[in-house]
């Protein structure tokens, strides 16, 4: 009886109140969730950490989960069991997810079968945990919302993080001229290794002038913007005629002059993976799995943390001096 009882519980991070990183509580007696119809249970090996999870945890985000909850959406692991009507997966399959229903910062997670994808053999679990939100967001920003075309130029602002590196790899593979910014020498080198033609240090006071010199009077066609509350006003000066600023990340308000959009008929477009339709998600998945097959989609794993250090991970993803790949929790 004792044996059966111990197998029904797992370690998982729980949030009982919104607040700082200290509200993340690791518990060892959380019930293992049971997959219902069209759901699967995954034994988690790695889980991605995304900035949005810190916004949700702090209570400042538009979407607030019911308390208590377990954060995390991008997991990679092995199918433990499947619910009724699931035919695409079986116990033992290596998979990664775009989102989970029960939360990814845990030893086991339940996900809807249509949000789970086979993890190719050439990627390990850490890399699998780096695909979901970053690559799907980057693909959506570039093509589904940004209408990027081969031959156009793209500036990835904050290119050394998870979404940024994904955007560089995808844009380069699809024939765009890729410019990226980072805050450290190491970050700039990483961008260049992952598809960028040119890298700029966004801590230098005159870096936008260097970008203008690089793009010429035409400007840049698309900007993928991770920190719009800091950069959006300057972005509008960098855009080409009919250029698009894609708002992927934001941590506050900013003042802009709408006239800057009129002079070039440029657009500011918000990007939310949460609003993607089922067809759009499948389109992303197909394009990205093709990228793994072709060899250009190679997730870069950055800092790694055990589940016990989850609060530190949440602190570091917001306060670190410069991103270097995708942050993951290892289980």
GROMACS .gro file of C-alpha atoms in nm, residues 88-201:
model
  114
   88UNK     CA    1  -0.068   0.978  -3.183
   89UNK     CA    2   0.140   0.884  -2.877
   90UNK     CA    3   0.216   0.583  -2.661
   91UNK     CA    4   0.406   0.519  -2.336
   92UNK     CA    5   0.780   0.569  -2.387
   93UNK     CA    6   0.760   0.824  -2.672
   94UNK     CA    7   1.001   1.121  -2.648
   95UNK     CA    8   0.803   1.446  -2.677
   96UNK     CA    9   0.803   1.821  -2.621
   97UNK     CA   10   0.509   2.051  -2.551
   98UNK     CA   11   0.391   2.398  -2.634
   99UNK     CA   12   0.188   2.418  -2.316
  100UNK     CA   13   0.074   2.199  -2.028
  101UNK     CA   14  -0.255   2.186  -1.841
  102UNK     CA   15  -0.112   2.102  -1.499
  103UNK     CA   16   0.211   2.309  -1.510
  104UNK     CA   17   0.560   2.219  -1.625
  105UNK     CA   18   0.771   2.292  -1.314
  106UNK     CA   19   0.697   1.939  -1.192
  107UNK     CA   20   0.808   1.577  -1.224
  108UNK     CA   21   0.495   1.492  -1.424
  109UNK     CA   22   0.271   1.712  -1.637
  110UNK     CA   23  -0.057   1.661  -1.822
  111UNK     CA   24  -0.096   1.819  -2.166
  112UNK     CA   25  -0.358   1.817  -2.440
  113UNK     CA   26  -0.241   1.571  -2.707
  114UNK     CA   27  -0.267   1.840  -2.978
  115UNK     CA   28  -0.015   2.057  -2.790
  116UNK     CA   29   0.242   1.776  -2.779
  117UNK     CA   30   0.491   1.698  -3.056
  118UNK     CA   31   0.744   1.420  -3.116
  119UNK     CA   32   1.096   1.515  -3.002
  120UNK     CA   33   1.341   1.430  -3.283
  121UNK     CA   34   1.624   1.194  -3.184
  122UNK     CA   35   1.892   1.450  -3.275
  123UNK     CA   36   1.778   1.679  -2.989
  124UNK     CA   37   1.822   1.609  -2.618
  125UNK     CA   38   1.556   1.690  -2.355
  126UNK     CA   39   1.720   2.021  -2.261
  127UNK     CA   40   1.694   2.131  -2.624
  128UNK     CA   41   1.341   1.994  -2.642
  129UNK     CA   42   1.242   2.221  -2.353
  130UNK     CA   43   1.380   2.516  -2.552
  131UNK     CA   44   1.156   2.474  -2.859
  132UNK     CA   45   0.796   2.542  -2.753
  133UNK     CA   46   0.732   2.904  -2.661
  134UNK     CA   47   1.051   3.056  -2.815
  135UNK     CA   48   1.036   2.898  -3.160
  136UNK     CA   49   0.658   2.907  -3.200
  137UNK     CA   50   0.658   3.274  -3.092
  138UNK     CA   51   0.944   3.363  -3.329
  139UNK     CA   52   0.778   3.187  -3.622
  140UNK     CA   53   0.443   3.353  -3.548
  141UNK     CA   54   0.605   3.697  -3.516
  142UNK     CA   55   0.800   3.662  -3.841
  143UNK     CA   56   0.549   3.495  -4.072
  144UNK     CA   57   0.197   3.466  -3.934
  145UNK     CA   58   0.187   3.828  -3.808
  146UNK     CA   59   0.491   3.995  -3.967
  147UNK     CA   60   0.442   3.853  -4.320
  148UNK     CA   61   0.821   3.823  -4.362
  149UNK     CA   62   0.949   3.740  -4.708
  150UNK     CA   63   1.284   3.617  -4.837
  151UNK     CA   64   1.502   3.916  -4.930
  152UNK     CA   65   1.361   4.140  -4.655
  153UNK     CA   66   1.567   4.254  -4.356
  154UNK     CA   67   1.485   4.184  -3.992
  155UNK     CA   68   1.629   4.338  -3.675
  156UNK     CA   69   1.599   4.109  -3.373
  157UNK     CA   70   1.618   4.335  -3.067
  158UNK     CA   71   1.745   4.127  -2.776
  159UNK     CA   72   1.855   3.843  -2.999
  160UNK     CA   73   2.058   3.634  -2.753
  161UNK     CA   74   1.759   3.504  -2.550
  162UNK     CA   75   1.536   3.208  -2.633
  163UNK     CA   76   1.296   3.386  -2.871
  164UNK     CA   77   1.575   3.599  -3.019
  165UNK     CA   78   1.800   3.309  -3.115
  166UNK     CA   79   1.499   3.123  -3.255
  167UNK     CA   80   1.411   3.428  -3.467
  168UNK     CA   81   1.770   3.455  -3.597
  169UNK     CA   82   1.781   3.087  -3.697
  170UNK     CA   83   1.438   3.088  -3.863
  171UNK     CA   84   1.488   3.419  -4.046
  172UNK     CA   85   1.830   3.317  -4.178
  173UNK     CA   86   1.699   2.981  -4.300
  174UNK     CA   87   1.411   3.156  -4.479
  175UNK     CA   88   1.631   3.397  -4.673
  176UNK     CA   89   1.610   3.720  -4.473
  177UNK     CA   90   1.897   3.956  -4.396
  178UNK     CA   91   1.934   3.923  -4.018
  179UNK     CA   92   2.055   4.194  -3.778
  180UNK     CA   93   2.061   4.127  -3.405
  181UNK     CA   94   2.136   4.313  -3.082
  182UNK     CA   95   2.272   4.183  -2.752
  183UNK     CA   96   2.416   4.337  -2.436
  184UNK     CA   97   2.745   4.148  -2.413
  185UNK     CA   98   3.033   4.043  -2.637
  186UNK     CA   99   2.945   3.681  -2.569
  187UNK     CA  100   2.583   3.745  -2.666
  188UNK     CA  101   2.687   3.914  -2.990
  189UNK     CA  102   2.910   3.620  -3.083
  190UNK     CA  103   2.627   3.380  -3.006
  191UNK     CA  104   2.389   3.571  -3.236
  192UNK     CA  105   2.643   3.558  -3.521
  193UNK     CA  106   2.685   3.182  -3.473
  194UNK     CA  107   2.306   3.138  -3.494
  195UNK     CA  108   2.217   3.309  -3.817
  196UNK     CA  109   2.268   3.684  -3.778
  197UNK     CA  110   2.465   3.859  -4.053
  198UNK     CA  111   2.541   4.156  -3.824
  199UNK     CA  112   2.544   4.200  -3.444
  200UNK     CA  113   2.519   4.524  -3.244
  201UNK     CA  114   2.568   4.598  -2.874
   0.00000   0.00000   0.00000
